[in-house]
Coordinates of C-alpha atoms and ligand atoms in Angstrom, one line a residue:
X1 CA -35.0 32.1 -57.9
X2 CA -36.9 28.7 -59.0
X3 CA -40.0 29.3 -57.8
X4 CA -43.5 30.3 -59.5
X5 CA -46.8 30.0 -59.0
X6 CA -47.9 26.5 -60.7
X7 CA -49.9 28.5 -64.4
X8 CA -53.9 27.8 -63.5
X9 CA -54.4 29.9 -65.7
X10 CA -53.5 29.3 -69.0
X11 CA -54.1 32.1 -71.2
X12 CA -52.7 32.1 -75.3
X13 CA -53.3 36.3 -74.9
X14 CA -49.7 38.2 -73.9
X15 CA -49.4 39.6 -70.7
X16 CA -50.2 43.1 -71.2
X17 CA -53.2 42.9 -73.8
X18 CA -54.8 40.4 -71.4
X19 CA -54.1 42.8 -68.6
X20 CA -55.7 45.9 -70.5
X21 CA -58.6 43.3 -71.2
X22 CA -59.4 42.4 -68.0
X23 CA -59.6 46.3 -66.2
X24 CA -61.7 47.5 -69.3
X25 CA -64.0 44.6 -68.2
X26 CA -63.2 44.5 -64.4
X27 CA -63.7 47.8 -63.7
X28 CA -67.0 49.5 -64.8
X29 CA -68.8 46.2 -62.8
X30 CA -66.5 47.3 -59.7
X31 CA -67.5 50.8 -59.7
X32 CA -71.2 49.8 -59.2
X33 CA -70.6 48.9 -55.7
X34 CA -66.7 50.1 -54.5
X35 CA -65.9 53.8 -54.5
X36 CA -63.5 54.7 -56.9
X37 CA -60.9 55.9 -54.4
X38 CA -60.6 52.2 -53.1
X39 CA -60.1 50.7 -56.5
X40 CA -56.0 51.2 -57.2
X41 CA -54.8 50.8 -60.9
X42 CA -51.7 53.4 -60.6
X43 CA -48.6 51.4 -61.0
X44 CA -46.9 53.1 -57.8
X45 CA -49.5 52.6 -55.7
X46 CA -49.7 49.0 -56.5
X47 CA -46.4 48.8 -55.8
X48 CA -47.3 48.8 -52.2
X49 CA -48.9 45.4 -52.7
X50 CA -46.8 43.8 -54.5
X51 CA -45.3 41.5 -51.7
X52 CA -45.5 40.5 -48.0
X53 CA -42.8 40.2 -45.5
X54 CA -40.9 37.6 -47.6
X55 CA -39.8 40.2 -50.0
X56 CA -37.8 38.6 -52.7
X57 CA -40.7 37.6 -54.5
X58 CA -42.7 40.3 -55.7
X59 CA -45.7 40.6 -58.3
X60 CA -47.3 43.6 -59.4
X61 CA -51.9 42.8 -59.2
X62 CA -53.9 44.0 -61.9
X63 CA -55.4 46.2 -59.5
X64 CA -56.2 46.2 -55.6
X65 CA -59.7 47.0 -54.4
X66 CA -59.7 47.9 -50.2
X67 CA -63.7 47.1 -49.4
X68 CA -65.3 47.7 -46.4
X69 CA -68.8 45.8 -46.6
X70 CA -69.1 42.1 -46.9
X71 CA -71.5 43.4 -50.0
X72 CA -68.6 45.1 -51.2
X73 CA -66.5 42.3 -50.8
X74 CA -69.6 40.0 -52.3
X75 CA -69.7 41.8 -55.4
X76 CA -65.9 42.0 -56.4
X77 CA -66.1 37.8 -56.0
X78 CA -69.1 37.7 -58.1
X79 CA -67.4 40.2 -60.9
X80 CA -64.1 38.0 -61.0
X81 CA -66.0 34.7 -61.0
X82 CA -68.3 36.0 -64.2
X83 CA -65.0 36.8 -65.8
X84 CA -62.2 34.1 -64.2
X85 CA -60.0 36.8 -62.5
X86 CA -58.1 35.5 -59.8
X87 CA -58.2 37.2 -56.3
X88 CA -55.5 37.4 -53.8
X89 CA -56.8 38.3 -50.3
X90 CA -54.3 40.5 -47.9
X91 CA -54.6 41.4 -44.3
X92 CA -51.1 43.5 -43.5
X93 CA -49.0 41.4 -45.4
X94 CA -46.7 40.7 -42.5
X95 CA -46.6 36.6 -43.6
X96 CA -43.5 35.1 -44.4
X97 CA -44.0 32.5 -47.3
X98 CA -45.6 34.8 -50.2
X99 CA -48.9 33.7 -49.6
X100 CA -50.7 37.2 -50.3
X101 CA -48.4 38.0 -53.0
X102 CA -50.7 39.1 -55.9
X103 CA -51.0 36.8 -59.1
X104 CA -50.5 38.1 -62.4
X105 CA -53.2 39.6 -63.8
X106 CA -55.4 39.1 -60.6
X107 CA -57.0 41.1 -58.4
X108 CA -55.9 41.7 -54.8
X109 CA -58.5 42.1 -52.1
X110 CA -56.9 43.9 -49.2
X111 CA -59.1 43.5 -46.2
X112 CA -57.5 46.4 -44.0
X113 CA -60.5 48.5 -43.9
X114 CA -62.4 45.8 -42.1
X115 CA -60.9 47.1 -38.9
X116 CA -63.7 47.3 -36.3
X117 CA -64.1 45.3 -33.5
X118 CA -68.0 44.7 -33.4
X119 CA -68.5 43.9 -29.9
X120 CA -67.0 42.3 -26.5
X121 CA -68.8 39.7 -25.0
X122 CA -67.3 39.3 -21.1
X123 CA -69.7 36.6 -20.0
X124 CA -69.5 34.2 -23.2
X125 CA -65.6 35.7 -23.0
X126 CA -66.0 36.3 -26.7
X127 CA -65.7 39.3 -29.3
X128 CA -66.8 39.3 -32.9
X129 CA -64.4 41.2 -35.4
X130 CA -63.6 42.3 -39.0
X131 CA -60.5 40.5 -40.7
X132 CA -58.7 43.4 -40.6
X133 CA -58.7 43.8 -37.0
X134 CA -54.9 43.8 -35.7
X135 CA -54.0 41.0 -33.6
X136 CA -52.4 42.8 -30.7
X137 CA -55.8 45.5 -30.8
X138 CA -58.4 42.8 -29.7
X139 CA -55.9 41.9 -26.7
X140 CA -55.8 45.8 -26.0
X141 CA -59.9 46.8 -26.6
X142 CA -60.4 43.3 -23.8
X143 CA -58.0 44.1 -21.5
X144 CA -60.4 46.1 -19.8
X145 CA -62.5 42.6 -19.0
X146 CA -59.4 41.5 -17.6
X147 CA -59.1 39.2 -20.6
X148 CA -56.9 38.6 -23.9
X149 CA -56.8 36.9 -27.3
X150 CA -54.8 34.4 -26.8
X151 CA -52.4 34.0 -30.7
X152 CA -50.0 36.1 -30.4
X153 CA -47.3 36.3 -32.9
X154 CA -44.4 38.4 -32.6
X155 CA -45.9 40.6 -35.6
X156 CA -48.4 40.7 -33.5
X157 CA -48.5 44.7 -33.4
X158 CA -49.2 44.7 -37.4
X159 CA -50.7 41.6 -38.4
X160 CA -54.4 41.4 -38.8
X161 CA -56.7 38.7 -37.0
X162 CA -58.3 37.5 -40.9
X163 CA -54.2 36.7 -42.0
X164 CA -53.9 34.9 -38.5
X165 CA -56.9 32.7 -39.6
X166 CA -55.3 32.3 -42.5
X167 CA -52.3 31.1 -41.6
X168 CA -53.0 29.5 -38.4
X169 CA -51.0 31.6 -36.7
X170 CA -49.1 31.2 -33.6
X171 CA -47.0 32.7 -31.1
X172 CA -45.5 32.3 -27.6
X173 CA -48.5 31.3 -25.5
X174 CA -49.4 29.1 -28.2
X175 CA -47.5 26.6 -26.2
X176 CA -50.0 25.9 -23.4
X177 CA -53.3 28.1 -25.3
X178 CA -53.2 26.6 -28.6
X179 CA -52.6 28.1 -32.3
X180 CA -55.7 30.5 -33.6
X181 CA -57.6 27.2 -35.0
X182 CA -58.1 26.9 -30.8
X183 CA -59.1 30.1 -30.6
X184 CA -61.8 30.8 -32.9
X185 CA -65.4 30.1 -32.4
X186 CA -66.9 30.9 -36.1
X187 CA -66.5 32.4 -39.2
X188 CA -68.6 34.3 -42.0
X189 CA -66.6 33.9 -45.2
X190 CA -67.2 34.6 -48.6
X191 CA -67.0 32.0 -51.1
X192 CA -65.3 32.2 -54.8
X193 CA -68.6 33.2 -56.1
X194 CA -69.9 35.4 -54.1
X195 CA -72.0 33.8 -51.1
X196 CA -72.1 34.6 -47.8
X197 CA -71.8 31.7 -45.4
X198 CA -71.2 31.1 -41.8
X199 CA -69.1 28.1 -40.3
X200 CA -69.1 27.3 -36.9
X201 CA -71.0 29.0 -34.1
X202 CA -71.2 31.5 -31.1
X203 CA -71.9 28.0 -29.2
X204 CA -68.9 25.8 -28.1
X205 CA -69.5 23.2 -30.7
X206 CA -71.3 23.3 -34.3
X207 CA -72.9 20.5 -36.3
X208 CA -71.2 19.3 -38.7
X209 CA -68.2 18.9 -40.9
X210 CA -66.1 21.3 -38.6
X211 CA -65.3 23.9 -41.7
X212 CA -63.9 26.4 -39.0
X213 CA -61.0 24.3 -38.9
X214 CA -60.4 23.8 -42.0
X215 CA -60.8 27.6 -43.2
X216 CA -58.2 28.4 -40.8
X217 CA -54.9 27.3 -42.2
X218 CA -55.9 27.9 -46.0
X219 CA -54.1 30.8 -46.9
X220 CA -56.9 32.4 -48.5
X221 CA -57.4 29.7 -51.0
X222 CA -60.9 28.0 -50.0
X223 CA -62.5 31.6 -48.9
X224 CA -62.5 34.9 -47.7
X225 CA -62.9 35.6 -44.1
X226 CA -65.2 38.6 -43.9
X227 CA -66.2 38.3 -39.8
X228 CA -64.6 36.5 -37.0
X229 CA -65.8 35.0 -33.9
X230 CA -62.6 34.7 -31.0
X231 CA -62.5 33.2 -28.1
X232 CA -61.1 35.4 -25.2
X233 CA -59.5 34.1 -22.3
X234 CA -59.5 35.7 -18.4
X235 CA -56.0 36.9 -17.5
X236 CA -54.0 34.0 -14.9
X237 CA -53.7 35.2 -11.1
X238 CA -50.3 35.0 -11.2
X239 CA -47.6 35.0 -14.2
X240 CA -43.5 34.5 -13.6
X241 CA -40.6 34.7 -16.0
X242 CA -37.6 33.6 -16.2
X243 CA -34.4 33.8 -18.3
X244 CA -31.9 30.8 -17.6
X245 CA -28.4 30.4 -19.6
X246 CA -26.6 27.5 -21.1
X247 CA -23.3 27.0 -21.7
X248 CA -24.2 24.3 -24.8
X249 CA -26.8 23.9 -26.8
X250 CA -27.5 20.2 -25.5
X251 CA -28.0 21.5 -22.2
X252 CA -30.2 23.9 -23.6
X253 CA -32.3 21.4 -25.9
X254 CA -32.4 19.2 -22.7
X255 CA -33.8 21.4 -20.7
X256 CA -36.6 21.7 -22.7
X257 CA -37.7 18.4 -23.3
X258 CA -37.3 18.3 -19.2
X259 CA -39.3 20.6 -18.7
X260 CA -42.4 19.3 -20.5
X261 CA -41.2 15.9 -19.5
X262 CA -42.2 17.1 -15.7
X263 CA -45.6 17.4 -16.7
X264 CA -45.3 21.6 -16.8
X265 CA -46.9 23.4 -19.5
X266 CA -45.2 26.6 -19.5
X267 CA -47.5 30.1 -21.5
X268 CA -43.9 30.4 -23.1
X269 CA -41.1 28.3 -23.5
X270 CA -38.4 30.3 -26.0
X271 CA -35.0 28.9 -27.3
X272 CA -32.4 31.6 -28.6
X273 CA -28.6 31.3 -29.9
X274 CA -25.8 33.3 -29.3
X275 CA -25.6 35.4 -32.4
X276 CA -29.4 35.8 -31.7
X277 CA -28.6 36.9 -28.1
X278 CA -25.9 39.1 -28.9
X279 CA -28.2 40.9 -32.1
X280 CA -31.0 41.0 -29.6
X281 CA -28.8 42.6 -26.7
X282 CA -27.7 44.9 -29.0
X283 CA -30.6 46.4 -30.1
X284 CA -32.7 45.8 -27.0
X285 CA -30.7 46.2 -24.2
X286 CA -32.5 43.8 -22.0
X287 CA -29.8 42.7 -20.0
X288 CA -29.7 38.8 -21.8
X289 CA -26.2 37.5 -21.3
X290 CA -24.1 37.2 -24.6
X291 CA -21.7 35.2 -23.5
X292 CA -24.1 32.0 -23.3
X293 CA -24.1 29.6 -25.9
X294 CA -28.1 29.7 -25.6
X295 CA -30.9 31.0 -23.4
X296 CA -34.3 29.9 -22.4
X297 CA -37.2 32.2 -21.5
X298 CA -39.8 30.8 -19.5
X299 CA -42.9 31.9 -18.3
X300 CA -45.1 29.8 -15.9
X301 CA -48.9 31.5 -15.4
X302 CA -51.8 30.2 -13.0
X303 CA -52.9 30.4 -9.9
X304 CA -50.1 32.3 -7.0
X305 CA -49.3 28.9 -5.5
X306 CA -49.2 26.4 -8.5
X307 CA -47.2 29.0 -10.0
X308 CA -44.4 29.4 -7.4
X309 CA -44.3 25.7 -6.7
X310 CA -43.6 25.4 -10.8
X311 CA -41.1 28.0 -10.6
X312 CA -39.2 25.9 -8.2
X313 CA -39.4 22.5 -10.1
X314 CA -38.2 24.7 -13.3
X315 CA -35.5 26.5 -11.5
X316 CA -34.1 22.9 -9.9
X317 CA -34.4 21.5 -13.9
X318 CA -32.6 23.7 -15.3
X319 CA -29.5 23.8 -12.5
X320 CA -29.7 20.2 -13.0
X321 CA -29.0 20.3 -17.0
X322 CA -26.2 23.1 -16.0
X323 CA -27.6 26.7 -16.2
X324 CA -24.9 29.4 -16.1
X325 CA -27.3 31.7 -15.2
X326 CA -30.9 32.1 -14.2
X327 CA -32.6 35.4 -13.9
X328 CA -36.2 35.8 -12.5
X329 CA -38.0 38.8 -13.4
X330 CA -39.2 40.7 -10.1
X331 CA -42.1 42.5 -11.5
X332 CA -44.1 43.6 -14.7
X333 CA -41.7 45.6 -15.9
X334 CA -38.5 43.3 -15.5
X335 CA -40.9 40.6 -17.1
X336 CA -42.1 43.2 -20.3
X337 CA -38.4 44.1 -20.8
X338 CA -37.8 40.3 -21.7
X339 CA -40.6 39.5 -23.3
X340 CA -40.3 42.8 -25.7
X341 CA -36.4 42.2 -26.5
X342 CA -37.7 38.3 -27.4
X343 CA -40.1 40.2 -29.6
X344 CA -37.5 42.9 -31.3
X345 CA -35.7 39.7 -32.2
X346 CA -36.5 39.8 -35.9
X347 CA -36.0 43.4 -36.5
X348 CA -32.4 42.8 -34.3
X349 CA -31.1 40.5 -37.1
X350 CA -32.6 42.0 -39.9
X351 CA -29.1 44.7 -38.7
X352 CA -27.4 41.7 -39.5
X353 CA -27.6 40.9 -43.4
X354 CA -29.4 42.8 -45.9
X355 CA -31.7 39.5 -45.8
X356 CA -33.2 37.3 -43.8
X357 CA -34.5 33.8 -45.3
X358 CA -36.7 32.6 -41.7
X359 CA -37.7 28.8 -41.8
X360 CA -40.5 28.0 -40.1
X361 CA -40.4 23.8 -39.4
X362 CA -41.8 21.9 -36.4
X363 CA -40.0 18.8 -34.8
X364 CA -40.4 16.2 -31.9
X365 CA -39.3 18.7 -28.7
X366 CA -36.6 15.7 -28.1
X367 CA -34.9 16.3 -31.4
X368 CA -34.3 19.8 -30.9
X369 CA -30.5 19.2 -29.9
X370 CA -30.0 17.3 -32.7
X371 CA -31.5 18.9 -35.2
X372 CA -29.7 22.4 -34.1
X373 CA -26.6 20.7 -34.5
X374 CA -26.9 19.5 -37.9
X375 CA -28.5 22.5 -39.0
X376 CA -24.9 24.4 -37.5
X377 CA -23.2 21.6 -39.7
X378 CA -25.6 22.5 -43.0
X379 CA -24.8 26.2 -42.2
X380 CA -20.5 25.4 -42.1
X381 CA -21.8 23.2 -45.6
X382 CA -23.4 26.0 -47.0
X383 CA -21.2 29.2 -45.8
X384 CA -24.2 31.0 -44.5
X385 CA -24.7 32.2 -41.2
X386 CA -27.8 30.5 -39.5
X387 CA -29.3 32.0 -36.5
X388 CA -32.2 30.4 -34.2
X389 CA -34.7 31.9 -32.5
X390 CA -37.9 29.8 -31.7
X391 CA -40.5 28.1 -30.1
X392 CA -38.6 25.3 -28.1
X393 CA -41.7 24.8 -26.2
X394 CA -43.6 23.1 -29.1
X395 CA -40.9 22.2 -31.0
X396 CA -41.6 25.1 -33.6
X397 CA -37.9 26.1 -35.0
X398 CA -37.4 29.5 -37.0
X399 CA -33.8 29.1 -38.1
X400 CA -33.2 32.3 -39.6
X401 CA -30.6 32.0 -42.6
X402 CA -29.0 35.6 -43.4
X403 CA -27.8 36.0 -46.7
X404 CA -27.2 39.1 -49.6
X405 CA -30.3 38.5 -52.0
X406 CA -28.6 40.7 -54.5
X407 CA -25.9 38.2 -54.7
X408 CA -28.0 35.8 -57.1
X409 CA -25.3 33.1 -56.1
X410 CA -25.3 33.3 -52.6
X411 CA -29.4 34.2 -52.7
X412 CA -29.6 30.3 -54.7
X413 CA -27.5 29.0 -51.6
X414 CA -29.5 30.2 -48.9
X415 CA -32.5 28.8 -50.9
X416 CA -30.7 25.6 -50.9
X417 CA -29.8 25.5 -47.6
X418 CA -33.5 26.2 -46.3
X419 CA -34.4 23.4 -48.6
X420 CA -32.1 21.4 -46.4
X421 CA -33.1 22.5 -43.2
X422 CA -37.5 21.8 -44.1
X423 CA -36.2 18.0 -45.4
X424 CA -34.0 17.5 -42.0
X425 CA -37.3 18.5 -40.1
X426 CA -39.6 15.5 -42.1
X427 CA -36.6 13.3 -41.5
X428 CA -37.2 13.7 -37.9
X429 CA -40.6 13.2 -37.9
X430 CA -41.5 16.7 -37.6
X431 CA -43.1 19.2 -40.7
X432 CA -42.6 22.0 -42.7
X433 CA -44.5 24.5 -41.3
X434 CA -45.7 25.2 -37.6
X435 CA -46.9 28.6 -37.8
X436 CA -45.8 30.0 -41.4
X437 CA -47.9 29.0 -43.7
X438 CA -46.6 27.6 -47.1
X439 CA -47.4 30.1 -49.3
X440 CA -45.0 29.9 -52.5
X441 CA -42.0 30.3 -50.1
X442 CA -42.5 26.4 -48.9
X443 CA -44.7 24.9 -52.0
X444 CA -42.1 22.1 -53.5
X445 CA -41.2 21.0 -49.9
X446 CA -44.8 19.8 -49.8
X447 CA -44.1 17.5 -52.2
X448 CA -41.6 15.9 -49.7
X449 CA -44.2 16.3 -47.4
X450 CA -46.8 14.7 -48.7
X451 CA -47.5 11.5 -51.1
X452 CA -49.7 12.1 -54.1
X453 CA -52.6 10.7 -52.8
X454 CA -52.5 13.1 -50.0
X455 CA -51.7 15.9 -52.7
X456 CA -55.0 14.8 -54.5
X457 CA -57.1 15.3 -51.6
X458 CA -56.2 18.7 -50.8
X459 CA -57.2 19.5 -54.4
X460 CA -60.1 17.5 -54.5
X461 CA -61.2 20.2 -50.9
X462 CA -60.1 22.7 -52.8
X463 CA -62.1 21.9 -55.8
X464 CA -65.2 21.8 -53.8
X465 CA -65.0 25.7 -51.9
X466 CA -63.4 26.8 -55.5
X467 CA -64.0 24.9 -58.8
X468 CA -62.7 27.3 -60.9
X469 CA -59.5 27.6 -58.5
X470 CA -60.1 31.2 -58.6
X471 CA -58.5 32.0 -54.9
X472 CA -54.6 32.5 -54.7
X473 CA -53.7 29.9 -57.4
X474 CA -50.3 28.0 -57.5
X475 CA -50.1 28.8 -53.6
X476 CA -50.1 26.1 -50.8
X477 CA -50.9 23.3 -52.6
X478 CA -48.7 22.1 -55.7
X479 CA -49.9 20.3 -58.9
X480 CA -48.8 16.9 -59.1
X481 CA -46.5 18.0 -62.3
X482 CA -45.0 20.5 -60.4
X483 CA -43.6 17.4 -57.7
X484 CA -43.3 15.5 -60.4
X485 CA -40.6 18.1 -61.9
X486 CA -39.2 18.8 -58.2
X487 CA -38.6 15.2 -57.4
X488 CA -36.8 14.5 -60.6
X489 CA -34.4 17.1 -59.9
X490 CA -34.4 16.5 -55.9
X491 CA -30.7 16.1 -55.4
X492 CA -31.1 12.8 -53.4
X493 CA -32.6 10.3 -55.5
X494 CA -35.2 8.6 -52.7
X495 CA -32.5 7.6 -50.0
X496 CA -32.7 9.4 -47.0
X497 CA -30.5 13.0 -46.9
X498 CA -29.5 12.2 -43.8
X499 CA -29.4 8.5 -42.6
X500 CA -27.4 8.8 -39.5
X501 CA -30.4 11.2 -37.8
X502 CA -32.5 9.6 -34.8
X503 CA -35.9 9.5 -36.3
X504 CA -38.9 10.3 -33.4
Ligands
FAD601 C1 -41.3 40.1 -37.7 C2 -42.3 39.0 -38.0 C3 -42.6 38.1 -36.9 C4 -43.6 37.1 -37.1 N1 -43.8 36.3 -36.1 C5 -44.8 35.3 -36.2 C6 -45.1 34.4 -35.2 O1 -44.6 34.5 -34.1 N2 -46.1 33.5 -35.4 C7 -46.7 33.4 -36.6 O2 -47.6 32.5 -36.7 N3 -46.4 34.2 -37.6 C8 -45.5 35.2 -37.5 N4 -45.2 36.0 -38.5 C9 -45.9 35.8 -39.8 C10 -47.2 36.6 -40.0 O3 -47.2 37.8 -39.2 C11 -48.4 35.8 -39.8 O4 -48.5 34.7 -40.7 C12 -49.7 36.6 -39.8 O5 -50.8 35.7 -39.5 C13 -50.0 37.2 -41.2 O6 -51.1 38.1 -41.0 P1 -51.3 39.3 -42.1 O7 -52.5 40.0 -41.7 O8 -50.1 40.1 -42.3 O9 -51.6 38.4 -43.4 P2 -51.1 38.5 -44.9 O10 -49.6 38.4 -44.9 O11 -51.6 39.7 -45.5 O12 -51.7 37.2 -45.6 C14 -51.4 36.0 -45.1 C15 -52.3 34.9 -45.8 O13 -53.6 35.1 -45.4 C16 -54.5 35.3 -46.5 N5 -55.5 36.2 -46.0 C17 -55.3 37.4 -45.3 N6 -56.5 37.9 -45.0 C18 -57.5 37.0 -45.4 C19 -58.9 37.0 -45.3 N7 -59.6 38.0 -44.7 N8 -59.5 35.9 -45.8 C20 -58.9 34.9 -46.4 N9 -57.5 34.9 -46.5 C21 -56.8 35.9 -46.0 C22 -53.6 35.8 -47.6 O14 -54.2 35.5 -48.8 C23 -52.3 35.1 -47.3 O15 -52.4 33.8 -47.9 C24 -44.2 37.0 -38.4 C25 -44.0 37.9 -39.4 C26 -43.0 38.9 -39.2 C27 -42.8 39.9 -40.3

């Protein structure tokens, strides 16, 4: 593998005599406040932190400290900004792009224990949590208020609310309820030296720079979130879903530029492949047909009538763009047993390959087609197999690229090829990252992203929460050497990789 964290942190002292420096310094200051049982220094505990869910890159932390005060959490900033220690905050460490992979050296801040939901507000349809909170609990603990939370990624069981906000995470309702950024009211975070502040407010708007916004979507590098304010939304009267079959994947990608086209706003509009049907069928028995070259799951929520009259102008679009098949769930449980298979569909490859490389770009809903199809031509390029399952509805794709990491050849190629796949979404007008994050995983494709000028912004932000770039350094945003270096070796030498693409 390429990649590493761009060095902040320059230090003339070898590895392990810095490292036996910093704990005999670190740790009697992080006993004044943190119980010793939730400071870990043993080698094979830390091994539990030493990656998230994109698990071929891995980095053992100095030590990892689990608080459960925002004085706790206070105190281990203030130590590490006295004595330059980098900190890596965690929620679960379900994200895909490295982003809470420890630094070298540094400290990791897991942010599990900050697990309690504080309190449900049902008439400001509101509740105010810790970071650690999982997603899928806040949407279980309001359920009895007839209300949800409305992010919900498919890790959705595991992941914690603090790594949502981090990432900006989204899911299948994100589609017509927005990613968390829409779905957050305010936020008390802890800055790189140790202050507490509050962004945003329990009100509907805050005066202001709007800082919420722009906390949510750092991947932990301007702050740490220590309390969070959600919106919470009342469940719809009336909720359909539908599973329709195409016999092409134009038909497919049609059908769900159509479908927004109509002026319908679907909660979920889902795109999968064959070998994603087939791996999902497998493992999920849902009933999904595996002969079909790619099927759409819609669900249409709302009031009864507006929902049936929808269901009807979906059902006549899709038998217009061909549909082998349409299914229409007739209750809860027929609707649930889609849904859930849609959600196994990660760990139903993963009994594919012994890895899974998912991309995470976001294009124009009219290029889907397109784009599928050249990405089916990269794969042929690159002998590896590519399987989609995704977001049609908000043009967020997740090609997933399954490959043997242990092969270091055929681990570069699958690198390659998801290289490919992020600069074939920019060519279309789209971006590298709709849900994801970038992490390490994504970090040179920003320079593609992104001119210089841009590039020096986002420092220059940074600079301001964290001047002594303290907060997972070398993540997110790369130096301008580091572009420097990747567009001198980017194999295409400024034209455009692929010139005969429509651009949106
Ligand atoms: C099977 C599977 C399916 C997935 N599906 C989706 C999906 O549908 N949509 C989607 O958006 N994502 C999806 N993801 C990715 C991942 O679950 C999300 O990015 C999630 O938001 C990460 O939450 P986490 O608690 O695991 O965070 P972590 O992985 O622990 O951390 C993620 C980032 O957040 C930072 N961070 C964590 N907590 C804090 C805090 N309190 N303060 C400041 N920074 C913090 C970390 O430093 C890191 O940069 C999926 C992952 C898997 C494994």
């Amino acid at each position: 593998m390429t990649l590493s964290p761009d060095s902040l942190h320059p230090d003339s002292q070898h590895p392990e005599a810095q490292r036996e420096q910093r704990l005999n310094d670190l740790l009697p200051l992080l006993r004044q406040l943190i119980p010793t049982q939730y400071i870990i220094t043993e080698v094979e505990q830390l091994r539990a932190y030493e990656c998230d869910a994109f698990t071929t890159m891995r980095q053992l932390p100095l030590l990892t400290v689990l608080p459960d005060t925002i004085e706790q959490v206070q105190h281990v900033m203030r130590c590490c900004h006295q004595l330059d220690i980098p900190v890596v905050a965690r929620g679960a460490g379900t994200g895909l792009t490295a982003g809470s992979m420890p630094v070298e050296n540094g400290v990791l801040l897991g942010m599990s224990r900050f697990d309690q939901i504080y309190n449900i507000d049902p008439d400001n349809r509101t509740a105010l949590i810790g970071p650690g909170v999982r997603n899928l609990a806040v949407t279980e603990a309001a359920a009895v208020h007839n209300l949800y939370f409305a992010p919900d990624p498919s890790s959705q069981l595991a992941c914690s609310v603090g790594g949502n906000v981090a990432e900006n995470a989204g899911g299948v309702h994100c589609l017509k309820y927005g990613l968390t950024v829409h779905n957050i009211l305010e936020l008390e975070m802890v800055t790189a030296s140790g202050e507490l502040i509050t962004l945003g407010s329990a009100a509907l708007d805050a005066a202001g720079y709007d800082l919420t916004a722009i906390l949510t979507g750092s991947e932990g590098l301007l702050g740490i979130v220590v309390r969070i304010r959600v919106k919470l939304l009342p469940r719809a009267e009336s909720c359909r879903v539908m599973l329709a079959a195409f016999a092409t994947i134009e038909d497919a990608g049609q059908a769900i530029a159509a479908v927004i086209g109509a002026g319908i706003i679907p909660a979920g509009l889902e795109m999968i492949d064959q070998t994603g049907i087939c791996a999902i069928e497998e493992l999920m028995h849902a009933g999904y047909p595996v002969d079909a070259a790619a099927v759409i799951i819609c669900e249409l929520d709302g009031g009864e009538a507006e929902v049936e009259d929808e269901l009807q102008q979906v059902i006549q679009i899709f038998r217009e763009l061909h549909a082998t098949d349409i299914q229409i769930a007739e209750d809860a449980e027929q609707s649930t047993r889609i849904w859930a298979a849609r959600k196994a569909a990660f760990p139903a490859l993963a009994r594919l390959a012994p890895d899974n490389y998912i991309m995470d770009g976001t294009i124009p809903r009219r290029a889907l087609a397109q784009v599928w199809k050249q990405i089916n031509l990269l794969a042929d390029q690159y002998q590896l197999q590519v399987v989609n399952v995704f977001h049609a509805g908000d043009g967020n794709m997740h090609p997933s690229i399954l490959f043997d990491s242990s092969n270091e050849e055929e681990h570069q190629r699958a690198f390659e090829l998801g290289t490919r796949i992020l600069e074939l979404c920019i060519e279309v007008g789209g971006t590298i990252s709709g849900e994801h994050g970038i992490g390490l995983e994504k970090i040179n494709q920003m320079c593609l992203q992104f001119n210089p000028q841009e590039l020096a912004q986002f420092h220059a932000l940074k600079q301001a929460f964290d001047a002594k770039t303290l907060l997972n350094p070398g993540k997110q945003i790369p130096t301008l050497a580091r572009c420097a270096e990747f567009n001198g070796l980017h194999v295409h030498n400024g034209e455009m990789p692929f010139p005969h693409l429509e651009r949106f």
